Coordinates of C-alpha atoms in Angstrom, one line a residue:
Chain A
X1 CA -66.7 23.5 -57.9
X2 CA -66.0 21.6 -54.9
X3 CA -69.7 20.5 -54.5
X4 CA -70.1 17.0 -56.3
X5 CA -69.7 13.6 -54.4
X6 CA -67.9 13.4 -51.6
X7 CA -66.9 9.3 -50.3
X8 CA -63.8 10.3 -48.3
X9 CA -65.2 11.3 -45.0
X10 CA -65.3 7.6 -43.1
X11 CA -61.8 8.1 -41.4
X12 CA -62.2 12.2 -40.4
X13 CA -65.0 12.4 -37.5
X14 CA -65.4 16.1 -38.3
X15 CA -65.7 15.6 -41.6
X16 CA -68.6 18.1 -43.0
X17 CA -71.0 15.8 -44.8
X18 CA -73.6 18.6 -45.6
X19 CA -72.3 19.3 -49.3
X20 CA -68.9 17.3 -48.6
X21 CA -66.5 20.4 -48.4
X22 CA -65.3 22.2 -45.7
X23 CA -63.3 25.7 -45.1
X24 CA -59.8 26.2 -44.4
X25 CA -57.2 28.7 -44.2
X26 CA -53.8 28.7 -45.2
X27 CA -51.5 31.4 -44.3
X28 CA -48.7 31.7 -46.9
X29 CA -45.7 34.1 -47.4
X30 CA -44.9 35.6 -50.5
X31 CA -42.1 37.6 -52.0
X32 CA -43.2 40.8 -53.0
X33 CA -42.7 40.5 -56.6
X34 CA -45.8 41.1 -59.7
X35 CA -47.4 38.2 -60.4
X36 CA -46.4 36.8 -56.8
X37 CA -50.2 36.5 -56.2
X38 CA -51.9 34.9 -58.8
X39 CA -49.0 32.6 -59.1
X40 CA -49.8 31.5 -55.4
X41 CA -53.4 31.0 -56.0
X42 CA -53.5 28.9 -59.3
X43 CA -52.6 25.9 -57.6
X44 CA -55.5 26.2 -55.4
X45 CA -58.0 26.5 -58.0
X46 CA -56.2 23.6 -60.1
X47 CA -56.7 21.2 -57.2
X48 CA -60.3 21.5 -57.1
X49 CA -60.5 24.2 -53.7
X50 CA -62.8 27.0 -53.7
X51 CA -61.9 30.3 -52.6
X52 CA -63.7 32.1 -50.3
X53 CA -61.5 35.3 -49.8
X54 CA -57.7 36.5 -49.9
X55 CA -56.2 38.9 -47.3
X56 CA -53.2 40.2 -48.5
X57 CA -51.4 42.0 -46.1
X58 CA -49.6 44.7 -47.8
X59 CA -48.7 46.9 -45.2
X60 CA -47.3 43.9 -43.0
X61 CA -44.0 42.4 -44.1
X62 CA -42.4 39.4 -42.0
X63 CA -39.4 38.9 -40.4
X64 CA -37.4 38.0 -44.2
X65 CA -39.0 41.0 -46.3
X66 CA -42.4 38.7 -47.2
X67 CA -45.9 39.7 -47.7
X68 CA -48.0 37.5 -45.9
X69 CA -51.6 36.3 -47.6
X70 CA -54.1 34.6 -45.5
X71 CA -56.6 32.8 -48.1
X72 CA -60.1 31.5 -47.0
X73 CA -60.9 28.2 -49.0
X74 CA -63.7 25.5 -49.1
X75 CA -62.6 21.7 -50.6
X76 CA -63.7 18.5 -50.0
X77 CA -61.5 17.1 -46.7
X78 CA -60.0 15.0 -48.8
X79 CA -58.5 17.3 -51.5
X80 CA -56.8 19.3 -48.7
X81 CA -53.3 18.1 -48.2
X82 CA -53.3 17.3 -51.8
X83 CA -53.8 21.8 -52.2
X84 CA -51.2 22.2 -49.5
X85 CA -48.6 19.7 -51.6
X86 CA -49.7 21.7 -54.7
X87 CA -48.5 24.8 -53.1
X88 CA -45.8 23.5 -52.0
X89 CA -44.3 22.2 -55.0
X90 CA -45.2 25.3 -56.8
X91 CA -43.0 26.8 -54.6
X92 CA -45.2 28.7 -52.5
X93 CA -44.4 29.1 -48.8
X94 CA -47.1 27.4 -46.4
X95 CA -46.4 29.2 -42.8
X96 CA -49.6 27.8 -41.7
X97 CA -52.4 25.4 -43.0
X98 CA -56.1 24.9 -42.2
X99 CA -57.4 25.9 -38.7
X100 CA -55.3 22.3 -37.0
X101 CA -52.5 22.3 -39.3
X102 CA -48.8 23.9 -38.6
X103 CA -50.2 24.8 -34.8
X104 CA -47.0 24.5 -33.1
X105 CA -43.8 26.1 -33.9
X106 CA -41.0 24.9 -32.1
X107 CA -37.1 25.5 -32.3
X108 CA -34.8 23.0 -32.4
X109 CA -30.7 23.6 -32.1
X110 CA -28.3 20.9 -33.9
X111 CA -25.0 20.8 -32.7
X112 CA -22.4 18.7 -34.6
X113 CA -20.8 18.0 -37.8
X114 CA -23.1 19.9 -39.7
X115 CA -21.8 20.4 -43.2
X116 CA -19.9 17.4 -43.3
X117 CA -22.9 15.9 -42.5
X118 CA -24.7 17.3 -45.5
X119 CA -27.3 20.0 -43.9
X120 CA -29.2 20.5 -46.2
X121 CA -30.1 16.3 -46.2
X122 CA -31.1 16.8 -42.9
X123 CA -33.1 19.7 -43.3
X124 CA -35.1 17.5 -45.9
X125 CA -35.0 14.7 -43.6
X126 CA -36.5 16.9 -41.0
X127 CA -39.2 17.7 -43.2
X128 CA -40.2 14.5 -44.2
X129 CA -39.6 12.3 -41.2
X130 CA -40.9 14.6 -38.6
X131 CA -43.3 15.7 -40.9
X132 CA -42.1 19.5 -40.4
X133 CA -41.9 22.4 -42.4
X134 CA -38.7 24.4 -41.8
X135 CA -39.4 28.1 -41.9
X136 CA -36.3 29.6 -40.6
X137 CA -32.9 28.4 -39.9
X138 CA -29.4 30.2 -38.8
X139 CA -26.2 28.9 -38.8
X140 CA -23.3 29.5 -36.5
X141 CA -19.8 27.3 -37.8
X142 CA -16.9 30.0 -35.6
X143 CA -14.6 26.8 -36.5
X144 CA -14.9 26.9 -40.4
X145 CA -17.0 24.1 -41.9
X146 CA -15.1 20.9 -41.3
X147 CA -15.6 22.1 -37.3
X148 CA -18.5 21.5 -34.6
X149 CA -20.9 24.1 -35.8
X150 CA -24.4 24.9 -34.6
X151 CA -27.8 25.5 -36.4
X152 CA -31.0 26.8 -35.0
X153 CA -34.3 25.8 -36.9
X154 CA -37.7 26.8 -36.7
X155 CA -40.1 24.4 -37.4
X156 CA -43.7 24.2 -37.8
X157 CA -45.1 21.0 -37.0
X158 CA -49.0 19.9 -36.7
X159 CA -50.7 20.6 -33.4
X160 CA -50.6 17.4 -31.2
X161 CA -47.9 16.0 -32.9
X162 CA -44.6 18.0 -31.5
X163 CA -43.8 15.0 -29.7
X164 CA -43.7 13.0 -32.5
X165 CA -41.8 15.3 -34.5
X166 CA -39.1 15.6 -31.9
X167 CA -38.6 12.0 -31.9
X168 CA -38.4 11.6 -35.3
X169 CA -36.0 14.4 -35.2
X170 CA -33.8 12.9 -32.4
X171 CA -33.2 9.9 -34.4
X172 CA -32.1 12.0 -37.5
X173 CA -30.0 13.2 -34.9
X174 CA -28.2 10.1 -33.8
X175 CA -28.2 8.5 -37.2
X176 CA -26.0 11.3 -38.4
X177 CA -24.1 12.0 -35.0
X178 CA -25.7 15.1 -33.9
X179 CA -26.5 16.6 -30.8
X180 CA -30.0 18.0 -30.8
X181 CA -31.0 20.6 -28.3
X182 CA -35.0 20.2 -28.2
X183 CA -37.4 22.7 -26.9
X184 CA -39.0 21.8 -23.5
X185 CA -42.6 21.1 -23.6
X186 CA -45.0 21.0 -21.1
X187 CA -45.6 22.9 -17.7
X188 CA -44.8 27.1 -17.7
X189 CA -41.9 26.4 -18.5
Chain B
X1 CA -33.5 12.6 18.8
X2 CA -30.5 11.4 19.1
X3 CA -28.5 11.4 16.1
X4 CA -25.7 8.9 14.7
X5 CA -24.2 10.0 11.5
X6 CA -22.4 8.0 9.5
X7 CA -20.4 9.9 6.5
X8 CA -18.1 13.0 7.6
X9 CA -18.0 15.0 4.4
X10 CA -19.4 18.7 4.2
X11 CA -23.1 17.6 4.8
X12 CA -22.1 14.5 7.8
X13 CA -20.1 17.8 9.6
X14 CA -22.7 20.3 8.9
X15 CA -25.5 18.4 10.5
X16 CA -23.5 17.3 13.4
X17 CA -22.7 21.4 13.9
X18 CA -26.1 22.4 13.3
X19 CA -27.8 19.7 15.4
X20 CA -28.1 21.2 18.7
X21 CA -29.4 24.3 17.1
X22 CA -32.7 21.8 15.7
X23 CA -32.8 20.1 19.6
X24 CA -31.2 17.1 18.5
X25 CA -28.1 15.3 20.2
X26 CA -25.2 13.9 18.3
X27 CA -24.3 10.1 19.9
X28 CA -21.9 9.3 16.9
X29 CA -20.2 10.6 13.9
X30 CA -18.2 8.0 12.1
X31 CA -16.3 8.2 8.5
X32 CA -15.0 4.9 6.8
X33 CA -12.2 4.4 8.8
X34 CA -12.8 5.9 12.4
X35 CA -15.8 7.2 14.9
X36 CA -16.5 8.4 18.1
X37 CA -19.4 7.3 19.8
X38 CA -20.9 8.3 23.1
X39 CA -24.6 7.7 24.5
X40 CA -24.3 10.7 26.2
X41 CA -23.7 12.5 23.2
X42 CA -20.5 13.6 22.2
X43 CA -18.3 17.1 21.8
X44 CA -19.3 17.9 18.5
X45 CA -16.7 20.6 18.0
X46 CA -13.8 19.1 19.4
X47 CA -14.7 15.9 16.7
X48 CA -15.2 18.6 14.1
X49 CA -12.0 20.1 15.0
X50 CA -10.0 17.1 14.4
X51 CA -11.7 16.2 10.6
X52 CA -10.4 19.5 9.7
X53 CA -7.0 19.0 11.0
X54 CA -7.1 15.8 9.4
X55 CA -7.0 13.2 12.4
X56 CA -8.9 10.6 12.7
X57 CA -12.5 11.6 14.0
X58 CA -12.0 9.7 17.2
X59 CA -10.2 5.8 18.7
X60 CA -13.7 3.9 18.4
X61 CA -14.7 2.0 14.9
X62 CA -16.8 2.9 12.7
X63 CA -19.2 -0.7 13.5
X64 CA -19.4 0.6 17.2
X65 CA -22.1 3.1 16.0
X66 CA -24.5 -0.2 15.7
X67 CA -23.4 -0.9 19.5
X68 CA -25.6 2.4 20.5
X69 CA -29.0 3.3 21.2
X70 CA -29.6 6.0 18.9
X71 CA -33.2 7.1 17.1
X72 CA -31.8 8.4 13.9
X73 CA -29.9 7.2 11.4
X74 CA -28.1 9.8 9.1
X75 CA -26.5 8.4 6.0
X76 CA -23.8 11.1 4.6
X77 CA -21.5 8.5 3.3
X78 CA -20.8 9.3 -0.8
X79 CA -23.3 8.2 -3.4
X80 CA -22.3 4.8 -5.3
X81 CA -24.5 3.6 -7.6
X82 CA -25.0 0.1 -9.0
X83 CA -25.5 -2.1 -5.4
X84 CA -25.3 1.5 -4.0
X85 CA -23.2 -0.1 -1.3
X86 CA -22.0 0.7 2.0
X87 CA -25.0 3.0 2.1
X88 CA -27.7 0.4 1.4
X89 CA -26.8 -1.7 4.0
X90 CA -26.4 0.8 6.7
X91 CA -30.1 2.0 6.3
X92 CA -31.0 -2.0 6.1
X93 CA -29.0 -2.5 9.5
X94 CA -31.0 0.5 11.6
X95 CA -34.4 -0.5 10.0
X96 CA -33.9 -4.1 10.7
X97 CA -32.9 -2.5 14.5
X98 CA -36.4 -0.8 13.9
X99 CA -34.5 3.0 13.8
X100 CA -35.4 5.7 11.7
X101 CA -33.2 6.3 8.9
X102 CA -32.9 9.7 7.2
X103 CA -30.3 9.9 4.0
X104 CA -28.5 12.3 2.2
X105 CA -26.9 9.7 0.0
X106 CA -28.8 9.1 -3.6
X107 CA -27.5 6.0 -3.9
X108 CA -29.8 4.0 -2.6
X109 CA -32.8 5.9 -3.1
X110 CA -32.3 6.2 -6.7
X111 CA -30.9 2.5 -7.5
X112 CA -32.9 0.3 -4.9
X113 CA -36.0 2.0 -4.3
X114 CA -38.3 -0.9 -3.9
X115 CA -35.8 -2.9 -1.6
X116 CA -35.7 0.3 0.9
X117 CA -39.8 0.5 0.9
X118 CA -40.1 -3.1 2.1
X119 CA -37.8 -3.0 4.3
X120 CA -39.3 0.2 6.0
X121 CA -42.7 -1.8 5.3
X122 CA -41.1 -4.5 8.2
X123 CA -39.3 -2.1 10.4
X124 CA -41.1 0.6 13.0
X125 CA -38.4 2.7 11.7
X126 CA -39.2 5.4 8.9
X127 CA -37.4 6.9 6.4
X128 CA -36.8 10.2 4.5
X129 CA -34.7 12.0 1.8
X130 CA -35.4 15.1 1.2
X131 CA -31.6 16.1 1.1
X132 CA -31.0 13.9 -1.6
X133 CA -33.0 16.1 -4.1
X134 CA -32.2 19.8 -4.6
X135 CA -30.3 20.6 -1.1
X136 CA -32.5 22.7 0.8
X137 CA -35.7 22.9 -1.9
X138 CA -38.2 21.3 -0.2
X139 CA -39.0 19.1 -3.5
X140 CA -40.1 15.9 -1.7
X141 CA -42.0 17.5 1.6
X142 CA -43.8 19.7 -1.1
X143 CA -44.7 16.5 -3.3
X144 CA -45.8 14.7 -0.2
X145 CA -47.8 18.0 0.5
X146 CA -49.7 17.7 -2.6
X147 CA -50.0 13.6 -2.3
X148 CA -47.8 12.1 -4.9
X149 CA -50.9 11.2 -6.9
X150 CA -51.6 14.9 -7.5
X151 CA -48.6 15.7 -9.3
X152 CA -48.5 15.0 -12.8
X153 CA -44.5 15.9 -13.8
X154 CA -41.4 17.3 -12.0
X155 CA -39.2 19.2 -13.9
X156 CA -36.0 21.5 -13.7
X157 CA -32.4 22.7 -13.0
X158 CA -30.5 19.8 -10.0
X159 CA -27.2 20.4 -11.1
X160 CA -25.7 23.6 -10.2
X161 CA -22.2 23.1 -11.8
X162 CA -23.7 22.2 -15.0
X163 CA -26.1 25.4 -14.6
X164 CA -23.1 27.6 -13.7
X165 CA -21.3 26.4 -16.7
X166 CA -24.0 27.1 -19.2
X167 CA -25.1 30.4 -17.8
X168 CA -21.6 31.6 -18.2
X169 CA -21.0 30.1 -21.7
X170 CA -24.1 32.0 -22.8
X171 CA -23.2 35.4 -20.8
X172 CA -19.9 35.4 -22.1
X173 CA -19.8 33.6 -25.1
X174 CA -17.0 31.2 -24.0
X175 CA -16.5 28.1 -24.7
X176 CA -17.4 24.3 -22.4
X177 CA -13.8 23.9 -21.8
X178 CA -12.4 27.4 -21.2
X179 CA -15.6 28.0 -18.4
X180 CA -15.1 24.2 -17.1
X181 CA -11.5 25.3 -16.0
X182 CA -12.7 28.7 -14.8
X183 CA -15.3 26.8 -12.2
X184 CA -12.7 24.4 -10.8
X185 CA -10.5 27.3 -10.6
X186 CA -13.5 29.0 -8.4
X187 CA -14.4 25.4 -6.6
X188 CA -17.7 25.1 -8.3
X189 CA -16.8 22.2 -10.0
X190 CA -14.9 19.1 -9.0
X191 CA -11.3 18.4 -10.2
X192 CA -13.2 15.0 -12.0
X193 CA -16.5 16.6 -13.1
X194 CA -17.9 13.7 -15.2
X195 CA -20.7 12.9 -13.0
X196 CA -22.2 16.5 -12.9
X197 CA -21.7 17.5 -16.8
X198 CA -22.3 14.3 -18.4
X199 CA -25.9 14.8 -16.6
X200 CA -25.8 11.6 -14.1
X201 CA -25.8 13.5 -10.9
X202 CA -29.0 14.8 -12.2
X203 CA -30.4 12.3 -13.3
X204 CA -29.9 10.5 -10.3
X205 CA -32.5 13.0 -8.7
X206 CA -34.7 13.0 -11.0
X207 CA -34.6 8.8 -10.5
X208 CA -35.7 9.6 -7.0
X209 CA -38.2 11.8 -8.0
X210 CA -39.9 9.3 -10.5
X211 CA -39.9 7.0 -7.6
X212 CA -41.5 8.8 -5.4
X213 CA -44.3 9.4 -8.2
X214 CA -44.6 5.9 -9.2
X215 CA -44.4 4.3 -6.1
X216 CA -40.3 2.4 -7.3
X217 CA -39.5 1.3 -10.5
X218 CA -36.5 3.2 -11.7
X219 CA -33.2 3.1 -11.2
X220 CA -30.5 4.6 -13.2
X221 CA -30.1 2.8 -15.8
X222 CA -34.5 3.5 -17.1
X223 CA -33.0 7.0 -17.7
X224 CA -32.4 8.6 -20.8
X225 CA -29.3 11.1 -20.3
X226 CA -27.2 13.3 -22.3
X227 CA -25.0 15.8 -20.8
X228 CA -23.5 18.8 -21.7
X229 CA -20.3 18.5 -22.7
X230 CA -20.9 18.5 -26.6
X231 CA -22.7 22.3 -26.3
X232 CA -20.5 25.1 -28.0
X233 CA -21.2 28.5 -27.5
X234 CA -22.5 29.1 -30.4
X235 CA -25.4 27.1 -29.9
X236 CA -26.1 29.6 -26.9
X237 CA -26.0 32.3 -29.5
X238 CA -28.5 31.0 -31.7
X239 CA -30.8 30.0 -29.0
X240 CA -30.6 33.7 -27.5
X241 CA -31.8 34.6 -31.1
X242 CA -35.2 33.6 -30.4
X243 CA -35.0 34.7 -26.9
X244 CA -34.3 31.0 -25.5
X245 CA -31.3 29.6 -23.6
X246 CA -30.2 26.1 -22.7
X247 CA -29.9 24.6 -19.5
X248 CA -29.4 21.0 -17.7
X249 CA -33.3 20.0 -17.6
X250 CA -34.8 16.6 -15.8
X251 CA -38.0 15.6 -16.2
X252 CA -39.5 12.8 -13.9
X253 CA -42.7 11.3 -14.6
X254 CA -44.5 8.1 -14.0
X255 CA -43.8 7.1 -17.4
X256 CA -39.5 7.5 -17.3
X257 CA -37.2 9.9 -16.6
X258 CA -34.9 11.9 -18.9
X259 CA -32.0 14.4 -18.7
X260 CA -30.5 16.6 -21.3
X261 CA -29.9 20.2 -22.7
X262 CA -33.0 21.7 -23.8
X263 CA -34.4 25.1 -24.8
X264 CA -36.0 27.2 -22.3
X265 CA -37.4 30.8 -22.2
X266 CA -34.7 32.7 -21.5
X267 CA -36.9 35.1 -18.8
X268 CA -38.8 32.1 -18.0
X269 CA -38.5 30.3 -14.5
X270 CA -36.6 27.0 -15.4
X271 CA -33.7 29.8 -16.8
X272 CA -31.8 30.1 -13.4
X273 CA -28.0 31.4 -13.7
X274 CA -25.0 30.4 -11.5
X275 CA -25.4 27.3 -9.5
X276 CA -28.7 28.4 -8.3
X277 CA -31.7 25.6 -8.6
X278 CA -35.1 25.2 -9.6
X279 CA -38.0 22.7 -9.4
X280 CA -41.1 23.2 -11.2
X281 CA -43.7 20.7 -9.8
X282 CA -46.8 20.5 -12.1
X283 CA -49.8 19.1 -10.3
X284 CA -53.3 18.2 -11.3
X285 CA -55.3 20.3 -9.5
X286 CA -53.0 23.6 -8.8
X287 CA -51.0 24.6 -11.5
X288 CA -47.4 24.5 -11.4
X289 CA -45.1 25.3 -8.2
X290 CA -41.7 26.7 -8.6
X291 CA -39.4 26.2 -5.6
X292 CA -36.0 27.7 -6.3
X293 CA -32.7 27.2 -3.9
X294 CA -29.1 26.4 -3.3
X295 CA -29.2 22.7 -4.5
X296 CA -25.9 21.8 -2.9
X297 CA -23.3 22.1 -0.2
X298 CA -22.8 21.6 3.3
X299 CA -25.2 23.3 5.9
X300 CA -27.9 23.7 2.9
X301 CA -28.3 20.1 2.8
X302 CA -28.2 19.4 6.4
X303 CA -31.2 21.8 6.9
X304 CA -33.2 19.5 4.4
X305 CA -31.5 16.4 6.6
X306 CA -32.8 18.3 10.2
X307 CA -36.2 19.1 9.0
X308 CA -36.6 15.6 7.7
X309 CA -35.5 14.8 11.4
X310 CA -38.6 16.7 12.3
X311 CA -41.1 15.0 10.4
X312 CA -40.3 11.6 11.5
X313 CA -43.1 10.1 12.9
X314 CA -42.2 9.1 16.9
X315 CA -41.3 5.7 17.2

């Protein structure tokens, strides 16, 4: 598995071309339900990775009452993203992905018109514009829901490309007349 | 040196009062409509005494200050923007009478930075600002102490009523308007605070700062600003969630400038309460400097405007 021809290394300079497959991790967060498990790691399999190991971390539950599952993998550095997506869409909850991916988490605060506005849109938008993954969010509306309310989201974003994200963020931001508080980055800050 | 002042607000008084303490001599202190102006130097406190009873500071006019021999020029007048007029020209008119010129007022040093340099470039005059950015932080002496081409970024808190505002939202939970009314009640803010909480007062600094960086090139209008009016206090709550809290922050590089609420530790160093200020200056080759101060009134920013005084090359 994961061993026959590999063509899609011209564009990744650390592309592995010894074999054409590489190791990742991904760190994912499960509920702790039977059946949780294997559930999490079929999608791996079906999109042609390898595994290498599993760490499930029984005795260590996350901030929402999750198991998290660290899980050693080899693919081809193409097939990747395509197991993270698989994951995804299965429903499984990537915290963090392959040794560069989902190095940064940031929060971010939006201030506005928040359920008028359709939050949960922009929470989507947020994910695919900025190319984030939304792993926590609170929400504060002290004037009911037609009022200025406030939400705090964490985001995991790629490593190197907060700034990016941010931007794409901000201009979610003014496209739906929001006010968003962004993290300062750089320095000690 | 001797001193002419032009400007009689809190910062033209202080440094006329504190003046003699630095060595220096007072030959003029003029507002917009009156001055009095003696080579000799002239009675500081009686002149003092008169602003605060509301006379006029003396018979002569305000132009006679040009009519003296004087070494340094210190421009107190209020911060315009746009032509950043009268203050432009009255550092144009002592450089072109090859004086030294040392300002307190942003104006011109945020909106016609280029036009100043060349004008110092023809004059044996010099000039300095340090009072212009962060009251008495020394922000600029420390840049200029590093070279400018060893710093990388300036950051941090330049407005204290904006600060003061947020650190109370978040310590009380209150709301913008309730703690706006609360500092104008306590004179922190102005009765017209636009220019501090809608973040141009800040940004005007942080103009300068990128100027000084770049070598000109900025002016108001390059930066991006939001202010803080739009914050409720709830967004203070969720940020002390996760330990943060958001204040007024600039950033000046060579690349732009920018002003706006943003998360910050809420132990770290840029998280300053009251009107307290901070600069963080992030250079190449040392780390990052904090310098944290009173960033405003009267004798604060005439000590940054005497010790510029005392870095002025002799003529």
């Amino acid at each position: 598995m994961g061993d026959g021809p590999d063509s899609g290394d011209e564009d990744d300079p650390d592309a592995e071309t010894d074999g054409g497959v590489r190791a990742y991790t991904v760190r994912l967060e499960l509920v702790d339900e039977p059946g949780e498990l294997l559930r999490a790691l079929a999608p791996i399999a079906e999109s042609g990775g390898n595994l290498l190991s599993i760490h499930h971390e029984r005795g260590n539950i996350t901030p929402r009452g999750h198991i998290p599952v660290e899980v050693d993998l080899e693919c081809p550095p193409d097939r990747f993203d395509d197991i993270v997506q698989a994951l995804r869409d299965a429903g499984v909850n990537v915290i963090q992905a392959g040794e560069e991916h989902y190095g940064e988490e940031v929060n971010v605060v939006l201030v506005g018109r928040l359920v008028e506005t359709d939050l949960s849109n922009t929470l989507s938008r947020i994910e695919d514009e900025a190319d984030a993954v939304v792993l926590d969010l609170s929400l504060a509306a002290p004037d009911g829901t037609e009022g200025i309310a406030s939400a705090r989201a964490r985001l995991a974003i790629d490593s190197g490309r907060t700034e990016d994200a941010l931007a794409a963020i901000r201009s979610i931001g003014t496209d739906k007349e929001l006010t968003i508080v962004e993290p300062l980055l750089g320095g000690e800050a | 040196m001797r001193l002419a002042i032009l400007g009689a607000g809190d910062v033209g008084q202080s440094v006329a009062d504190l003046a003699g303490e630095y060595g220096h001599e007072v030959v003029a202190l003029a507002d917009s409509t009156s001055a009095t102006v003696d080579s000799d130097g002239i009675a500081v406190r009686d002149v003092l005494e008169r602003k605060v009873g509301d006379d006029a500071l003396g018979s002569d006019d305000p132009e006679d200050v040009f009519g003296i021999e004087y070494d340094v020029l210190v421009e107190a007048t209020p911060t315009t923007l746009g032509d950043a007029e009268p203050g432009f020209t009255h550092v144009q008119r002592a450089l072109e009478a090859d004086r030294n010129v040392v300002l307190a007022n942003k104006g011109p040093v945020a909106e016609r930075y280029a036009e100043l340099r060349a004008l110092e470039a023809e004059s044996a005059g010099s000039i300095r600002f340090e009072a212009t950015v962060g009251g008495a932080i020394p922000v600029l002496s420390t840049i200029e102490d590093c070279t400018p081409q060893a710093v990388t970024a300036v950051r941090g808190v330049l407005n204290g009523t904006a600060n003061f505002i947020l650190t109370r939202m978040a310590a009380e939970g209150l709301d913008y308007e309730h703690v706006l009314a609360e500092a104008q009640d306590l004179g922190v803010a102005e009765a017209d605070p636009t220019f501090d909480v809608d973040g141009t007062d800040a940004a005007l600094k942080f103009v300068i700062l990128a100027n000084v960086l770049a070598d000109g090139g900025f002016a108001l209008d390059d930066a991006t600003v939001e202010g803080i009016q739009n914050i409720p206090g709830s967004a203070l709550d969720l940020a002390a969630e996760d330990g943060r809290t958001i204040r007024l922050i600039g950033e000046a590089t060579r690349d732009g400038v920018r002003v706006g609420p943003r998360l910050v530790p809420e132990n770290g160093a840029l998280a300053v309460t009251g009107t307290r200020n901070i600069v963080q200056i992030e250079t190449r080759n040392a780390g990052s400097l904090h310098s944290s101060g009173r960033g405003a009134g009267g004798p604060e920013t005439a000590t940054a405007v005497l010790s510029d005084v005392g870095r002025l090359p002799p003529l």
